[in-house]
């Protein structure tokens, strides 16, 4: 194996490991009562500046925004902003079932938009069915 490629892979594995640890700490902070939401928002800002448009960070960020209690921070965005971010995450990688389901849960539980939630759930089911069909066709060869 080319040592450049091997080093690149190893560096990416280390970076992913570091990022996962930071995200796990943030997830713990998000679910801690009481939580310092300004500190958590600051941590997200740092992460998103370093790893711009990273879907893993953005998924956790949307969850944090939904659980926010700090009225001063809440006034700076609307639920529609979270929906737009969920939409982009779902479009970014249509096969990412977690993003598809997060969009469904947000539409259903937060936005109370049953029609759009049902449409999203149908799309998610179709993705799963299509992928299973592809696997079954592959296995039958």
PDB file of C-alpha atoms in Angstrom, residues 4-118:
ATOM      1  CA  UNK A   4       0.775   8.359   1.524  1.00  0.00           C
ATOM      2  CA  UNK A   5      -2.604   6.683   1.239  1.00  0.00           C
ATOM      3  CA  UNK A   6      -2.011   4.662   4.402  1.00  0.00           C
ATOM      4  CA  UNK A   7      -1.054   7.815   6.328  1.00  0.00           C
ATOM      5  CA  UNK A   8      -4.087   9.636   4.970  1.00  0.00           C
ATOM      6  CA  UNK A   9      -6.364   6.809   6.125  1.00  0.00           C
ATOM      7  CA  UNK A  10      -4.722   6.643   9.542  1.00  0.00           C
ATOM      8  CA  UNK A  11      -5.020  10.423   9.996  1.00  0.00           C
ATOM      9  CA  UNK A  12      -8.702  10.312   9.077  1.00  0.00           C
ATOM     10  CA  UNK A  13      -9.308   7.508  11.570  1.00  0.00           C
ATOM     11  CA  UNK A  14      -7.610   9.545  14.324  1.00  0.00           C
ATOM     12  CA  UNK A  15      -9.638  12.641  13.377  1.00  0.00           C
ATOM     13  CA  UNK A  16     -12.885  10.661  13.412  1.00  0.00           C
ATOM     14  CA  UNK A  17     -12.002   9.224  16.801  1.00  0.00           C
ATOM     15  CA  UNK A  18     -11.316  12.692  18.234  1.00  0.00           C
ATOM     16  CA  UNK A  19     -14.495  14.097  16.717  1.00  0.00           C
ATOM     17  CA  UNK A  20     -16.549  11.202  18.091  1.00  0.00           C
ATOM     18  CA  UNK A  21     -15.208  11.842  21.601  1.00  0.00           C
ATOM     19  CA  UNK A  22     -16.123  15.539  21.356  1.00  0.00           C
ATOM     20  CA  UNK A  23     -19.571  14.730  20.038  1.00  0.00           C
ATOM     21  CA  UNK A  24     -20.134  12.210  22.823  1.00  0.00           C
ATOM     22  CA  UNK A  25     -19.194  14.864  25.397  1.00  0.00           C
ATOM     23  CA  UNK A  26     -21.557  17.343  23.751  1.00  0.00           C
ATOM     24  CA  UNK A  27     -24.360  14.770  23.697  1.00  0.00           C
ATOM     25  CA  UNK A  28     -23.824  14.189  27.423  1.00  0.00           C
ATOM     26  CA  UNK A  29     -23.921  17.950  28.073  1.00  0.00           C
ATOM     27  CA  UNK A  30     -27.109  18.314  26.036  1.00  0.00           C
ATOM     28  CA  UNK A  31     -28.905  15.717  28.132  1.00  0.00           C
ATOM     29  CA  UNK A  32     -27.574  16.942  31.493  1.00  0.00           C
ATOM     30  CA  UNK A  33     -29.927  18.891  33.752  1.00  0.00           C
ATOM     31  CA  UNK A  34     -29.365  21.751  34.232  1.00  0.00           C
ATOM     32  CA  UNK A  35     -27.331  22.399  31.118  1.00  0.00           C
ATOM     33  CA  UNK A  36     -25.215  25.398  30.228  1.00  0.00           C
ATOM     34  CA  UNK A  37     -26.722  26.090  26.809  1.00  0.00           C
ATOM     35  CA  UNK A  38     -24.475  29.065  26.085  1.00  0.00           C
ATOM     36  CA  UNK A  39     -21.415  26.851  26.650  1.00  0.00           C
ATOM     37  CA  UNK A  40     -22.856  24.086  24.479  1.00  0.00           C
ATOM     38  CA  UNK A  41     -23.646  26.582  21.708  1.00  0.00           C
ATOM     39  CA  UNK A  42     -20.082  27.894  21.965  1.00  0.00           C
ATOM     40  CA  UNK A  43     -18.719  24.338  21.612  1.00  0.00           C
ATOM     41  CA  UNK A  44     -20.879  23.773  18.534  1.00  0.00           C
ATOM     42  CA  UNK A  45     -19.635  27.041  17.056  1.00  0.00           C
ATOM     43  CA  UNK A  46     -16.024  25.928  17.499  1.00  0.00           C
ATOM     44  CA  UNK A  47     -16.710  22.494  16.016  1.00  0.00           C
ATOM     45  CA  UNK A  48     -18.630  23.857  13.046  1.00  0.00           C
ATOM     46  CA  UNK A  49     -15.899  26.372  12.287  1.00  0.00           C
ATOM     47  CA  UNK A  50     -13.324  23.572  12.305  1.00  0.00           C
ATOM     48  CA  UNK A  51     -15.497  20.953  10.551  1.00  0.00           C
ATOM     49  CA  UNK A  52     -17.738  23.144   8.393  1.00  0.00           C
ATOM     50  CA  UNK A  53     -20.980  21.481   7.205  1.00  0.00           C
ATOM     51  CA  UNK A  54     -20.150  18.181   8.909  1.00  0.00           C
ATOM     52  CA  UNK A  55     -23.355  16.108   8.943  1.00  0.00           C
ATOM     53  CA  UNK A  56     -22.541  14.315  12.213  1.00  0.00           C
ATOM     54  CA  UNK A  57     -22.104  17.622  14.036  1.00  0.00           C
ATOM     55  CA  UNK A  58     -25.139  19.168  12.369  1.00  0.00           C
ATOM     56  CA  UNK A  59     -27.390  16.244  13.340  1.00  0.00           C
ATOM     57  CA  UNK A  60     -26.483  16.676  16.993  1.00  0.00           C
ATOM     58  CA  UNK A  61     -26.780  20.447  16.636  1.00  0.00           C
ATOM     59  CA  UNK A  62     -30.377  20.156  15.396  1.00  0.00           C
ATOM     60  CA  UNK A  63     -31.212  17.952  18.388  1.00  0.00           C
ATOM     61  CA  UNK A  64     -29.652  20.524  20.715  1.00  0.00           C
ATOM     62  CA  UNK A  65     -31.671  23.343  19.144  1.00  0.00           C
ATOM     63  CA  UNK A  66     -34.874  21.356  19.658  1.00  0.00           C
ATOM     64  CA  UNK A  67     -34.094  20.816  23.348  1.00  0.00           C
ATOM     65  CA  UNK A  68     -33.074  24.436  23.966  1.00  0.00           C
ATOM     66  CA  UNK A  69     -34.593  26.204  26.994  1.00  0.00           C
ATOM     67  CA  UNK A  70     -32.625  29.486  26.995  1.00  0.00           C
ATOM     68  CA  UNK A  71     -35.136  32.108  25.807  1.00  0.00           C
ATOM     69  CA  UNK A  72     -32.399  34.560  24.748  1.00  0.00           C
ATOM     70  CA  UNK A  73     -30.880  31.994  22.399  1.00  0.00           C
ATOM     71  CA  UNK A  74     -34.250  30.675  21.191  1.00  0.00           C
ATOM     72  CA  UNK A  75     -35.192  34.172  20.017  1.00  0.00           C
ATOM     73  CA  UNK A  76     -32.296  34.061  17.525  1.00  0.00           C
ATOM     74  CA  UNK A  77     -33.804  31.298  15.354  1.00  0.00           C
ATOM     75  CA  UNK A  78     -37.122  29.739  14.369  1.00  0.00           C
ATOM     76  CA  UNK A  79     -38.268  26.148  14.070  1.00  0.00           C
ATOM     77  CA  UNK A  80     -38.316  26.630  10.310  1.00  0.00           C
ATOM     78  CA  UNK A  81     -34.539  27.140  10.418  1.00  0.00           C
ATOM     79  CA  UNK A  82     -34.133  23.719  12.046  1.00  0.00           C
ATOM     80  CA  UNK A  83     -36.459  22.233   9.430  1.00  0.00           C
ATOM     81  CA  UNK A  84     -34.346  23.721   6.627  1.00  0.00           C
ATOM     82  CA  UNK A  85     -31.228  22.211   8.163  1.00  0.00           C
ATOM     83  CA  UNK A  86     -32.961  18.818   8.558  1.00  0.00           C
ATOM     84  CA  UNK A  87     -34.079  19.047   4.914  1.00  0.00           C
ATOM     85  CA  UNK A  88     -30.519  19.690   3.738  1.00  0.00           C
ATOM     86  CA  UNK A  89     -29.132  16.856   5.860  1.00  0.00           C
ATOM     87  CA  UNK A  90     -31.724  14.477   4.377  1.00  0.00           C
ATOM     88  CA  UNK A  91     -30.881  15.648   0.836  1.00  0.00           C
ATOM     89  CA  UNK A  92     -27.128  15.550   1.434  1.00  0.00           C
ATOM     90  CA  UNK A  93     -27.146  11.788   1.780  1.00  0.00           C
ATOM     91  CA  UNK A  94     -30.538  10.332   0.881  1.00  0.00           C
ATOM     92  CA  UNK A  95     -29.445   6.870   2.034  1.00  0.00           C
ATOM     93  CA  UNK A  96     -28.689   8.124   5.551  1.00  0.00           C
ATOM     94  CA  UNK A  97     -31.700   6.684   7.345  1.00  0.00           C
ATOM     95  CA  UNK A  98     -30.900   8.543  10.552  1.00  0.00           C
ATOM     96  CA  UNK A  99     -31.245  11.900   8.782  1.00  0.00           C
ATOM     97  CA  UNK A 100     -34.431  10.755   7.067  1.00  0.00           C
ATOM     98  CA  UNK A 101     -35.948   9.634  10.370  1.00  0.00           C
ATOM     99  CA  UNK A 102     -34.828  12.778  12.206  1.00  0.00           C
ATOM    100  CA  UNK A 103     -36.644  14.803   9.573  1.00  0.00           C
ATOM    101  CA  UNK A 104     -39.757  12.662  10.093  1.00  0.00           C
ATOM    102  CA  UNK A 105     -39.626  13.028  13.899  1.00  0.00           C
ATOM    103  CA  UNK A 106     -39.131  16.771  13.611  1.00  0.00           C
ATOM    104  CA  UNK A 107     -42.073  17.176  11.219  1.00  0.00           C
ATOM    105  CA  UNK A 108     -44.283  14.942  13.337  1.00  0.00           C
ATOM    106  CA  UNK A 109     -43.320  15.862  16.908  1.00  0.00           C
ATOM    107  CA  UNK A 110     -42.129  19.476  16.673  1.00  0.00           C
ATOM    108  CA  UNK A 111     -43.854  20.981  13.642  1.00  0.00           C
ATOM    109  CA  UNK A 112     -47.045  18.896  14.066  1.00  0.00           C
ATOM    110  CA  UNK A 113     -47.204  18.576  10.279  1.00  0.00           C
ATOM    111  CA  UNK A 114     -48.797  15.151   9.895  1.00  0.00           C
ATOM    112  CA  UNK A 115     -49.077  15.334   6.113  1.00  0.00           C
ATOM    113  CA  UNK A 116     -45.391  16.180   5.524  1.00  0.00           C
ATOM    114  CA  UNK A 117     -44.365  13.684   8.219  1.00  0.00           C
ATOM    115  CA  UNK A 118     -46.326  10.921   6.465  1.00  0.00           C
TER     116      UNK A 118
END
